Amino acid sequence: MTSQELFANICRKKSFLCVGLDTDLKKIPQHLLNEEDPIFAFNKAIIDATADLCVAYKPNLAFYESLGVTGWQALEKTVNYIRENYPDQFLIADAKRGDIGNTSEMYARTFFQHFNFDSVTVAPYMGEDSVKPFLGYEGKWVILLALTSNKGSHDFQFTQDEGGERLFEKVLRKSQEWGSTDTLMYVVGATQGSMFADIRKVAPEHFLLVPGVGAQGGDLNEVCKYGLNSKCGLIVNSSRQILYAAKDETFAEAARCEAGKVQADMEAILRSNNLIG
Amino acid sequence: MTSQELFANICRKKSFLCVGLDTDLKKIPQHLLNEEDPIFAFNKAIIDATADLCVAYKPNLAFYESLGVTGWQALEKTVNYIRENYPDQFLIADAKRGDIGNTSEMYARTFFQHFNFDSVTVAPYMGEDSVKPFLGYEGKWVILLALTSNKGSHDFQFTQDEGGERLFEKVLRKSQEWGSTDTLMYVVGATQGSMFADIRKVAPEHFLLVPGVGAQGGDLNEVCKYGLNSKCGLIVNSSRQILYAAKDETFAEAARCEAGKVQADMEAILRSNNLIG
């Protein structure tokens, strides 16, 4: 998918919502545990209930890996289900991988060939050759961690060098030598709302994937105030608040209701910024 | 496993070798492709041929994930085989994971509960709450990326802050607040041989996992000159050079021969440093 196609989807759906499929057996409605594949049954219901309200889905790999082979199979089924039924969705493997070149190449093959994800989140610590193998696939994206939504982001990401540049800024600046606005996005946590102005100084054109709205406490309006650009430039993720809106048989309906609230807020924001008519 | 037990294994086996199980279907002897599970068949032969010459095995997850469910099953069988037949081996999941707290907790569960690894490699970029969930398991270890063996390590890891501290030094210093010498090791690439002196200034007591000897060009003697401490303090990994020493039916024998050369070098080093009698 190109950035232009992604922006077109955003305008058509009046939404830049990503639903994070952080599916946890301990949190899904307990009646689903009788299903042959509870994880997939839950995901399918959530996807069917939200697909017209969002432009992206983001399974976090940790939740699937923790179940071993069973989880891996549920992930395969989920990705295939979205591809077949909602081909306009942007699919993000939230994997936060990154290794030496020949190993990153294996990870890229996993997420782009074995699975058919559009993008994968990558950790920048190991530098250029750990990121580049993910950039060699036509139409596929790297979403590089820049400024994350968690408390620990303050441990290293704000470290300032002798010239006053902070580590997350160096990641943003340096990585732009490796990919374009059609192959590279950045993770910027919603909990760092006011930092979006600084981010946009270094990366004005790139799409940003924004976790942390909802359960983690980030504010959508603040993110948009500083982060929106002329092609939207934002994909805002919500996971727990949508997935676990209800714990009984109404869970899919409740998830749709929560996603709908976020979509309505996004529509208003897109409209007031003249990005849609 | 405690650091004392690991050191005892090193002294008994006269080796601080880790064999990296980066098993690639394209590189293993082609006659194994007729086996029901070629990856496991290869690993089993390599393990049986090298177990008395090494103290640790390190499967890199990328190689297994790239095969989907099949790879995941081969990894489970490999881990179980080592646990049952060679219980003194230190098992490293080379996964380079790291995510926000509740997600890192899922990864920790995967590697320490679903699998029975002793340790997992973790990327430091997201800070304390991304690392700590891995430290909550009795007898288990985090191996944190500090200074990696690849070219890209120069992009961010050497970034110097206003006080002159480099990022890898900050990672070493700060993370010591989160774990002890019995729960925390560091990845330091062998290709950065002379840097071991600087590493030992900040982390004199910790075990270091050292990739990059062999195919990547690192030098064992230089690593040991600067990196060895009074309890050895080093686990040196070799993958490709051992695994793919021969491509025909003599592969296991050839792997044993390569591992034996490294072990002999290590024995001489341990002896000349009076760590064994």
Coordinates of C-alpha atoms in Angstrom, one line a residue:
Chain A
M1 CA 0.0 0.0 0.0
T2 CA 1.3 3.5 -0.8
S3 CA 0.9 6.5 1.5
Q4 CA -1.5 8.0 -1.1
E5 CA -3.7 4.9 -0.9
L6 CA -3.7 4.9 2.9
F7 CA -4.7 8.6 2.9
A8 CA -7.5 7.8 0.4
N9 CA -8.8 5.1 2.7
I10 CA -8.7 7.5 5.6
C11 CA -10.7 10.1 3.7
R12 CA -13.2 7.5 2.5
K13 CA -13.8 6.0 5.9
K14 CA -13.4 9.3 7.8
S15 CA -11.2 7.5 10.2
F16 CA -7.5 7.0 11.0
L17 CA -8.2 4.4 13.7
C18 CA -6.1 1.2 14.0
V19 CA -7.6 -1.5 16.2
G20 CA -4.9 -3.3 18.1
L21 CA -5.6 -7.0 18.3
D22 CA -3.9 -7.7 21.6
T23 CA -6.1 -10.8 22.2
D24 CA -5.7 -12.3 25.6
L25 CA -7.4 -15.6 26.5
K26 CA -7.8 -14.3 30.1
K27 CA -9.7 -11.2 29.0
I28 CA -12.0 -12.4 26.2
P29 CA -15.6 -13.4 27.0
Q30 CA -15.5 -16.8 28.7
H31 CA -18.2 -18.3 26.5
L32 CA -15.7 -18.2 23.6
L33 CA -13.4 -20.7 25.3
N34 CA -15.8 -23.4 24.1
E35 CA -15.0 -22.5 20.5
E36 CA -12.4 -24.6 18.6
D37 CA -10.2 -21.5 18.2
P38 CA -11.2 -19.0 20.8
I39 CA -8.6 -16.4 19.8
F40 CA -9.7 -16.5 16.1
A41 CA -13.4 -16.5 17.0
F42 CA -12.9 -13.4 19.1
N43 CA -10.8 -11.6 16.5
K44 CA -13.2 -12.5 13.7
A45 CA -16.1 -11.0 15.7
I46 CA -14.1 -7.9 16.6
I47 CA -13.0 -7.4 12.9
D48 CA -16.5 -7.9 11.5
A49 CA -17.8 -5.4 14.0
T50 CA -15.2 -2.7 13.4
A51 CA -13.9 -3.0 9.8
D52 CA -15.9 -0.1 8.4
L53 CA -14.7 2.2 11.3
C54 CA -11.0 1.7 11.0
V55 CA -8.2 1.7 8.4
A56 CA -5.8 -0.7 10.1
Y57 CA -5.4 -3.7 12.4
K58 CA -2.4 -4.4 14.5
P59 CA -1.9 -7.7 16.2
N60 CA 0.8 -7.6 18.8
L61 CA 2.8 -10.7 18.3
A62 CA 3.5 -11.2 22.0
F63 CA -0.1 -12.2 22.6
Y64 CA 0.0 -14.9 19.9
E65 CA 3.5 -16.2 20.6
S66 CA 2.6 -16.8 24.3
L67 CA 0.3 -19.5 23.2
G68 CA 2.8 -21.4 21.1
V69 CA 1.7 -23.2 18.0
T70 CA -2.0 -22.5 18.8
G71 CA -1.4 -18.8 18.9
W72 CA 0.6 -18.9 15.7
Q73 CA -2.2 -20.6 13.9
A74 CA -4.8 -18.1 15.3
L75 CA -2.6 -15.3 13.9
E76 CA -2.4 -16.9 10.5
K77 CA -6.1 -17.3 10.3
T78 CA -6.7 -13.7 11.5
V79 CA -4.4 -12.2 8.9
N80 CA -5.9 -14.4 6.1
Y81 CA -9.4 -13.5 7.2
I82 CA -8.7 -9.7 7.0
R83 CA -6.9 -10.1 3.7
E84 CA -9.8 -12.0 2.1
N85 CA -12.7 -10.0 3.6
Y86 CA -11.4 -6.5 4.1
P87 CA -8.5 -6.0 1.6
D88 CA -8.4 -2.3 2.2
Q89 CA -7.1 -2.7 5.7
F90 CA -3.5 -1.8 6.5
L91 CA -2.0 -4.7 8.4
I92 CA 0.6 -4.1 11.1
A93 CA 2.7 -6.8 12.7
D94 CA 3.5 -5.2 16.1
A95 CA 6.6 -7.3 16.6
K96 CA 9.3 -4.7 17.5
R97 CA 12.0 -6.9 15.9
G98 CA 15.5 -5.9 14.9
D99 CA 18.7 -8.0 14.6
I100 CA 21.9 -8.2 12.5
G101 CA 21.3 -8.0 8.8
N102 CA 21.0 -11.7 7.8
T103 CA 18.7 -12.3 10.8
S104 CA 16.5 -9.2 10.2
E105 CA 16.1 -10.6 6.6
M106 CA 14.6 -13.8 8.2
Y107 CA 12.1 -11.7 10.2
A108 CA 11.2 -9.7 7.1
R109 CA 10.5 -12.9 5.3
T110 CA 8.3 -14.0 8.1
F111 CA 6.1 -11.0 8.2
F112 CA 6.0 -10.0 4.5
Q113 CA 6.1 -13.4 2.8
H114 CA 4.9 -16.2 5.2
F115 CA 2.3 -13.8 6.6
N116 CA 1.1 -11.0 4.3
F117 CA 1.5 -8.0 6.6
D118 CA 1.8 -4.5 5.1
S119 CA 4.2 -3.4 7.8
V120 CA 6.2 -4.4 10.9
T121 CA 7.3 -2.5 13.9
V122 CA 11.1 -2.4 14.3
A123 CA 13.4 -1.4 17.2
P124 CA 16.2 1.0 16.1
Y125 CA 18.9 0.2 18.7
M126 CA 21.0 -2.0 16.3
G127 CA 21.0 0.6 13.5
E128 CA 20.9 0.7 9.7
D129 CA 21.6 -2.9 8.8
S130 CA 19.1 -4.2 11.3
V131 CA 16.3 -2.1 9.6
K132 CA 17.2 -2.1 5.9
P133 CA 16.3 -5.8 5.2
F134 CA 12.7 -4.9 6.0
L135 CA 12.8 -2.1 3.4
G136 CA 13.5 -4.3 0.5
Y137 CA 9.9 -5.4 -0.1
E138 CA 7.7 -3.6 -2.7
G139 CA 4.8 -1.9 -1.1
K140 CA 5.8 -2.9 2.5
W141 CA 6.6 -0.6 5.4
V142 CA 8.9 -0.4 8.4
I143 CA 7.4 1.3 11.4
L144 CA 10.4 2.3 13.5
L145 CA 10.2 2.9 17.2
A146 CA 11.0 6.6 17.8
L147 CA 9.3 7.8 21.0
T148 CA 7.3 5.2 22.8
S149 CA 4.2 5.5 25.0
N150 CA 5.6 3.9 28.2
K151 CA 7.3 5.3 31.2
G152 CA 10.6 3.6 30.3
S153 CA 10.8 5.8 27.2
H154 CA 12.4 8.4 29.5
D155 CA 15.4 6.1 30.3
F156 CA 17.1 6.3 26.9
Q157 CA 15.0 8.0 24.2
F158 CA 15.4 11.5 25.6
T159 CA 19.2 11.2 26.0
Q160 CA 20.7 14.4 24.6
D161 CA 23.9 14.4 22.6
E162 CA 26.6 17.0 22.7
G163 CA 24.8 19.0 20.0
G164 CA 21.5 19.0 21.9
E165 CA 19.8 16.3 19.7
R166 CA 17.8 13.8 21.6
L167 CA 18.0 10.1 20.8
F168 CA 14.5 9.8 19.4
E169 CA 15.3 12.8 17.1
K170 CA 18.5 11.2 16.0
V171 CA 16.5 8.0 15.1
L172 CA 14.0 10.1 13.1
R173 CA 16.7 12.0 11.3
K174 CA 19.1 9.2 10.6
S175 CA 16.5 6.7 9.5
Q176 CA 15.2 9.0 6.8
E177 CA 18.4 8.2 4.9
W178 CA 17.3 4.5 4.8
G179 CA 13.6 4.8 3.6
S180 CA 11.1 7.2 2.1
T181 CA 7.7 8.5 3.2
D182 CA 6.3 5.5 1.3
T183 CA 8.3 2.8 3.2
L184 CA 8.9 4.2 6.6
M185 CA 6.6 5.3 9.5
Y186 CA 7.4 6.0 13.1
V187 CA 5.9 4.9 16.4
V188 CA 5.2 7.9 18.6
G189 CA 3.2 7.4 21.8
A190 CA 0.1 9.4 22.4
T191 CA 1.1 9.8 26.0
Q192 CA 3.8 12.3 24.7
G193 CA 1.2 14.6 23.2
S194 CA 3.1 17.8 23.3
M195 CA 6.2 16.1 21.8
F196 CA 4.4 15.8 18.5
A197 CA 5.5 19.3 17.6
D198 CA 9.1 18.4 18.0
I199 CA 8.6 15.2 16.0
R200 CA 7.0 17.1 13.2
K201 CA 10.0 19.4 13.0
V202 CA 12.2 16.4 12.1
A203 CA 9.6 14.3 10.2
P204 CA 7.0 16.6 8.8
E205 CA 5.7 14.2 6.1
H206 CA 5.9 10.7 7.5
F207 CA 3.0 8.7 8.8
L208 CA 3.1 8.2 12.6
L209 CA 1.6 5.2 14.3
V210 CA 0.3 6.4 17.6
P211 CA -0.4 3.9 20.4
G212 CA -1.4 5.0 23.9
V213 CA -4.8 6.5 23.3
G214 CA -7.4 5.0 25.7
A215 CA -6.2 2.6 28.4
Q216 CA -2.7 4.2 28.5
G217 CA -4.1 7.7 28.9
G218 CA -3.1 9.6 25.7
D219 CA -5.4 12.4 24.4
L220 CA -6.6 12.2 20.8
N221 CA -7.1 16.0 20.4
E222 CA -3.7 16.9 21.7
V223 CA -2.0 14.3 19.4
C224 CA -3.9 15.7 16.4
K225 CA -3.3 19.3 17.3
Y226 CA 0.5 18.8 17.0
G227 CA 0.7 15.7 14.8
L228 CA -1.7 16.0 11.9
N229 CA -0.2 17.0 8.5
S230 CA -1.7 17.7 5.1
K231 CA -2.2 14.0 4.4
C232 CA -3.4 13.2 7.9
G233 CA -0.1 11.5 8.7
L234 CA -1.5 9.7 11.7
I235 CA -2.7 6.2 12.4
V236 CA -4.0 6.1 16.0
N237 CA -4.2 2.8 17.7
S238 CA -6.6 1.7 20.4
S239 CA -6.5 -1.9 21.8
R240 CA -7.9 -2.7 25.2
Q241 CA -10.6 0.0 25.3
I242 CA -12.2 -1.4 22.2
L243 CA -11.5 -5.2 22.6
Y244 CA -12.6 -5.4 26.1
A245 CA -15.5 -2.9 26.2
A246 CA -17.8 -5.7 27.4
K247 CA -17.0 -9.2 28.7
D248 CA -20.2 -10.9 27.9
E249 CA -22.0 -11.9 24.7
T250 CA -22.4 -8.3 23.7
F251 CA -18.6 -7.8 23.4
A252 CA -18.6 -7.3 19.6
E253 CA -21.4 -4.8 19.7
A254 CA -19.7 -3.0 22.6
A255 CA -16.4 -2.9 20.7
R256 CA -18.3 -1.4 17.7
C257 CA -19.8 1.2 19.9
E258 CA -16.3 2.2 21.4
A259 CA -14.7 2.2 17.9
G260 CA -17.6 4.3 16.6
K261 CA -17.0 6.9 19.3
V262 CA -13.3 7.2 18.3
Q263 CA -14.2 7.3 14.6
A264 CA -16.7 10.1 15.2
D265 CA -14.1 12.1 17.0
M266 CA -11.7 11.5 14.2
E267 CA -14.3 12.5 11.6
A268 CA -14.8 15.8 13.4
I269 CA -11.0 16.4 13.5
L270 CA -10.5 15.6 9.8
R271 CA -13.4 17.9 9.0
S272 CA -12.2 20.8 11.1
N273 CA -8.8 20.5 9.5
N274 CA -10.3 20.5 6.0
L275 CA -8.9 17.1 5.2
I276 CA -12.4 15.9 4.3
G277 CA -15.3 17.8 2.9
Chain B
M1 CA 20.7 -21.3 36.8
T2 CA 22.9 -19.1 39.0
S3 CA 26.0 -17.4 37.8
Q4 CA 27.9 -19.7 40.2
E5 CA 26.5 -22.8 38.6
L6 CA 27.3 -21.4 35.1
F7 CA 30.9 -20.7 36.2
A8 CA 31.1 -24.3 37.6
N9 CA 29.9 -25.7 34.2
I10 CA 32.5 -23.6 32.5
C11 CA 35.3 -24.9 34.7
R12 CA 34.1 -28.5 34.4
K13 CA 33.8 -28.4 30.6
K14 CA 36.8 -26.1 30.1
S15 CA 34.7 -24.2 27.7
F16 CA 32.6 -21.0 27.6
L17 CA 31.3 -21.8 24.1
C18 CA 27.7 -21.2 23.1
V19 CA 26.5 -22.8 19.9
G20 CA 24.1 -20.6 18.0
L21 CA 21.3 -22.7 16.5
D22 CA 20.6 -20.4 13.6
T23 CA 19.2 -23.3 11.5
D24 CA 18.4 -22.4 8.0
L25 CA 16.7 -24.8 5.6
K26 CA 18.7 -23.4 2.7
K27 CA 22.0 -24.2 4.4
I28 CA 21.5 -27.6 6.1
P29 CA 22.7 -30.7 4.3
Q30 CA 20.1 -31.5 1.6
H31 CA 19.7 -35.1 2.5
L32 CA 18.0 -34.0 5.7
L33 CA 15.1 -32.5 3.7
N34 CA 13.7 -36.0 3.5
E35 CA 13.3 -36.2 7.2
E36 CA 9.9 -35.6 8.8
D37 CA 11.3 -32.5 10.6
P38 CA 14.5 -31.5 8.9
I39 CA 15.2 -28.5 11.3
F40 CA 14.9 -30.7 14.4
A41 CA 16.9 -33.6 12.8
F42 CA 19.7 -31.1 12.0
N43 CA 19.6 -29.5 15.5
K44 CA 19.6 -32.9 17.3
A45 CA 22.6 -34.1 15.4
I46 CA 24.5 -30.8 16.0
I47 CA 23.6 -30.9 19.7
D48 CA 24.6 -34.6 20.2
A49 CA 27.9 -33.8 18.5
T50 CA 28.7 -30.7 20.5
A51 CA 27.1 -30.9 23.9
D52 CA 30.2 -31.9 25.8
L53 CA 32.2 -29.0 24.2
C54 CA 29.8 -26.1 25.0
V55 CA 27.9 -24.7 28.0
A56 CA 25.0 -23.0 26.2
Y57 CA 22.8 -23.2 23.1
K58 CA 21.2 -20.2 21.5
P59 CA 18.5 -20.6 18.9
N60 CA 17.8 -17.3 17.1
L61 CA 14.0 -17.1 17.0
A62 CA 14.0 -15.4 13.5
F63 CA 15.1 -18.7 11.9
Y64 CA 12.2 -20.6 13.5
E65 CA 9.5 -17.9 13.1
S66 CA 10.2 -17.7 9.4
L67 CA 8.9 -21.2 9.0
G68 CA 5.6 -20.5 10.8
V69 CA 4.0 -23.3 12.7
T70 CA 6.5 -25.8 11.5
G71 CA 9.4 -23.7 12.8
W72 CA 7.7 -23.2 16.1
Q73 CA 7.3 -26.9 16.5
A74 CA 10.9 -27.6 15.6
L75 CA 12.0 -25.1 18.3
E76 CA 9.8 -26.7 20.9
K77 CA 11.3 -30.1 20.1
T78 CA 14.8 -28.7 20.2
V79 CA 14.4 -27.0 23.6
N80 CA 12.8 -30.1 25.1
Y81 CA 15.5 -32.4 23.6
I82 CA 18.2 -30.3 25.2
R83 CA 16.4 -30.1 28.6
E84 CA 15.9 -33.8 28.7
N85 CA 19.3 -35.0 27.5
Y86 CA 21.7 -32.2 28.5
P87 CA 20.2 -30.5 31.5
D88 CA 23.4 -28.6 32.4
Q89 CA 23.1 -26.5 29.2
F90 CA 22.2 -22.8 29.6
L91 CA 19.4 -22.1 27.1
I92 CA 19.2 -18.7 25.4
A93 CA 16.2 -17.5 23.4
D94 CA 17.8 -15.0 21.0
A95 CA 14.7 -13.0 20.5
K96 CA 15.7 -9.4 21.0
R97 CA 12.2 -8.6 22.4
G98 CA 11.0 -5.6 24.3
D99 CA 7.7 -3.8 24.5
I100 CA 5.5 -1.9 27.0
G101 CA 5.2 -3.6 30.4
N102 CA 2.0 -5.7 29.9
T103 CA 3.3 -6.9 26.5
S104 CA 6.8 -7.7 27.7
E105 CA 5.1 -9.8 30.4
M106 CA 3.5 -11.9 27.6
Y107 CA 6.9 -12.4 26.0
A108 CA 8.4 -13.4 29.3
R109 CA 5.7 -16.0 29.7
T110 CA 6.4 -17.3 26.2
F111 CA 10.1 -17.9 26.8
F112 CA 10.2 -18.8 30.4
Q113 CA 6.9 -20.7 30.9
H114 CA 5.7 -22.0 27.5
F115 CA 9.3 -22.8 26.6
N116 CA 11.7 -23.5 29.4
F117 CA 14.5 -21.2 28.3
D118 CA 17.0 -19.9 30.9
S119 CA 17.3 -16.5 29.4
V120 CA 16.1 -14.2 26.6
T121 CA 17.9 -11.4 24.8
V122 CA 16.1 -8.1 25.2
A123 CA 16.4 -4.7 23.4
P124 CA 16.8 -1.7 25.7
Y125 CA 15.3 1.1 23.7
M126 CA 12.0 1.2 25.5
G127 CA 13.6 1.3 29.0
E128 CA 12.9 -0.1 32.4
D129 CA 9.3 -1.2 32.2
S130 CA 10.0 -3.1 29.0
V131 CA 12.8 -5.1 30.7
K132 CA 11.6 -5.7 34.2
P133 CA 8.8 -8.2 33.4
F134 CA 11.5 -10.6 32.2
L135 CA 13.3 -10.2 35.6
G136 CA 10.5 -11.6 37.7
Y137 CA 11.2 -15.3 37.1
E138 CA 13.3 -17.3 39.6
G139 CA 16.6 -18.4 38.1
K140 CA 15.9 -16.8 34.8
W141 CA 18.0 -14.2 33.0
V142 CA 17.7 -11.1 30.8
I143 CA 20.5 -10.7 28.3
L144 CA 20.3 -7.0 27.4
L145 CA 21.7 -5.6 24.1
A146 CA 24.5 -3.2 25.0
L147 CA 27.0 -3.1 22.2
T148 CA 26.1 -5.2 19.2
S149 CA 28.4 -6.9 16.6
N150 CA 27.0 -5.3 13.5
K151 CA 28.0 -2.3 11.5
G152 CA 24.7 -0.5 12.5
S153 CA 25.9 -0.5 16.1
H154 CA 27.7 2.7 15.3
D155 CA 24.4 4.5 14.3
F156 CA 23.1 5.0 17.9
Q157 CA 25.0 3.0 20.4
F158 CA 28.0 5.2 20.5
T159 CA 26.0 8.5 20.7
Q160 CA 27.6 10.5 23.5
D161 CA 25.6 12.6 25.9
E162 CA 26.5 16.0 27.3
G163 CA 28.6 14.3 30.1
G164 CA 30.5 12.1 27.6
E165 CA 28.7 8.9 28.4
R166 CA 27.9 6.8 25.3
L167 CA 24.5 5.2 24.9
F168 CA 25.8 1.6 25.4
E169 CA 27.5 2.7 28.6
K170 CA 24.3 4.4 29.8
V171 CA 22.4 1.1 29.1
L172 CA 25.0 -0.8 31.1
R173 CA 24.9 1.6 34.0
K174 CA 21.2 2.3 34.2
S175 CA 20.1 -1.4 33.8
Q176 CA 22.1 -2.4 36.8
E177 CA 19.5 -0.7 38.9
W178 CA 16.9 -3.3 37.6
G179 CA 18.7 -6.6 38.0
S180 CA 21.7 -8.3 39.6
T181 CA 24.7 -10.2 38.4
D182 CA 22.5 -13.3 38.8
T183 CA 19.7 -12.1 36.6
L184 CA 21.2 -9.8 34.0
M185 CA 23.9 -10.3 31.3
Y186 CA 24.8 -8.1 28.4
V187 CA 25.3 -8.7 24.7
V188 CA 28.6 -7.3 23.6
G189 CA 29.8 -8.1 20.0
A190 CA 33.2 -9.7 19.5
T191 CA 33.8 -7.4 16.6
Q192 CA 34.2 -4.6 19.1
G193 CA 37.2 -6.4 20.8
S194 CA 39.0 -3.4 22.2
M195 CA 35.7 -2.0 23.6
F196 CA 35.6 -4.7 26.2
A197 CA 37.9 -2.7 28.4
D198 CA 35.4 0.1 28.5
I199 CA 32.5 -2.3 29.1
R200 CA 34.4 -3.8 32.1
K201 CA 34.8 -0.4 33.6
V202 CA 31.0 -0.1 33.9
A203 CA 30.1 -3.8 34.3
P204 CA 33.0 -5.6 35.9
E205 CA 31.1 -8.6 37.3
H206 CA 28.4 -9.3 34.8
F207 CA 28.4 -12.2 32.4
L208 CA 28.6 -11.0 28.8
L209 CA 27.2 -12.9 25.8
V210 CA 29.5 -12.4 22.9
P211 CA 28.4 -13.0 19.4
G212 CA 30.5 -12.3 16.3
V213 CA 33.4 -14.7 16.7
G214 CA 33.8 -16.7 13.5
A215 CA 31.8 -15.7 10.4
Q216 CA 31.4 -12.1 11.6
G217 CA 35.2 -11.7 12.1
G218 CA 35.6 -11.2 15.9
D219 CA 38.8 -12.4 17.6
L220 CA 38.5 -14.7 20.6
N221 CA 41.9 -13.7 22.1
E222 CA 41.2 -10.0 22.0
V223 CA 37.7 -10.5 23.5
C224 CA 39.3 -12.5 26.4
K225 CA 42.2 -10.1 26.9
Y226 CA 39.8 -7.3 27.8
G227 CA 36.6 -9.2 28.7
L228 CA 37.5 -12.1 31.0
N229 CA 36.9 -11.6 34.8
S230 CA 37.5 -13.7 37.9
K231 CA 34.5 -15.9 37.1
C232 CA 35.2 -16.1 33.4
G233 CA 32.3 -13.7 32.8
L234 CA 32.0 -14.6 29.1
I235 CA 29.9 -16.8 27.0
V236 CA 31.2 -16.7 23.4
N237 CA 28.8 -17.7 20.7
S238 CA 29.6 -19.2 17.3
S239 CA 26.8 -20.1 14.9
R240 CA 27.5 -20.4 11.2
Q241 CA 31.1 -21.5 11.5
I242 CA 30.1 -24.6 13.5
L243 CA 26.7 -25.4 12.0
Y244 CA 27.7 -25.3 8.4
A245 CA 31.3 -26.6 8.7
A246 CA 30.3 -29.3 6.1
K247 CA 27.3 -29.5 3.9
D248 CA 27.2 -33.3 3.4
E249 CA 26.6 -36.3 5.6
T250 CA 29.7 -35.5 7.7
F251 CA 28.1 -32.3 8.9
A252 CA 27.8 -33.3 12.6
E253 CA 31.3 -34.6 12.7
A254 CA 32.6 -31.4 11.0
A255 CA 30.6 -29.3 13.5
R256 CA 32.2 -31.2 16.4
C257 CA 35.6 -30.6 14.9
E258 CA 35.0 -26.9 14.6
A259 CA 33.5 -26.7 18.1
G260 CA 36.4 -28.7 19.4
K261 CA 38.9 -26.2 18.0
V262 CA 37.1 -23.3 19.8
Q263 CA 36.9 -25.3 23.0
A264 CA 40.6 -26.1 22.9
D265 CA 41.4 -22.4 22.5
M266 CA 39.1 -21.6 25.4
E267 CA 40.7 -24.2 27.6
A268 CA 44.1 -22.7 27.0
I269 CA 42.8 -19.2 27.8
L270 CA 41.1 -20.4 31.0
R271 CA 44.3 -22.1 32.0
S272 CA 46.6 -19.3 31.3
N273 CA 44.3 -17.0 33.3
N274 CA 44.3 -19.5 36.2
L275 CA 40.6 -20.0 36.1
I276 CA 41.1 -23.8 35.8
G277 CA 43.9 -25.9 37.2

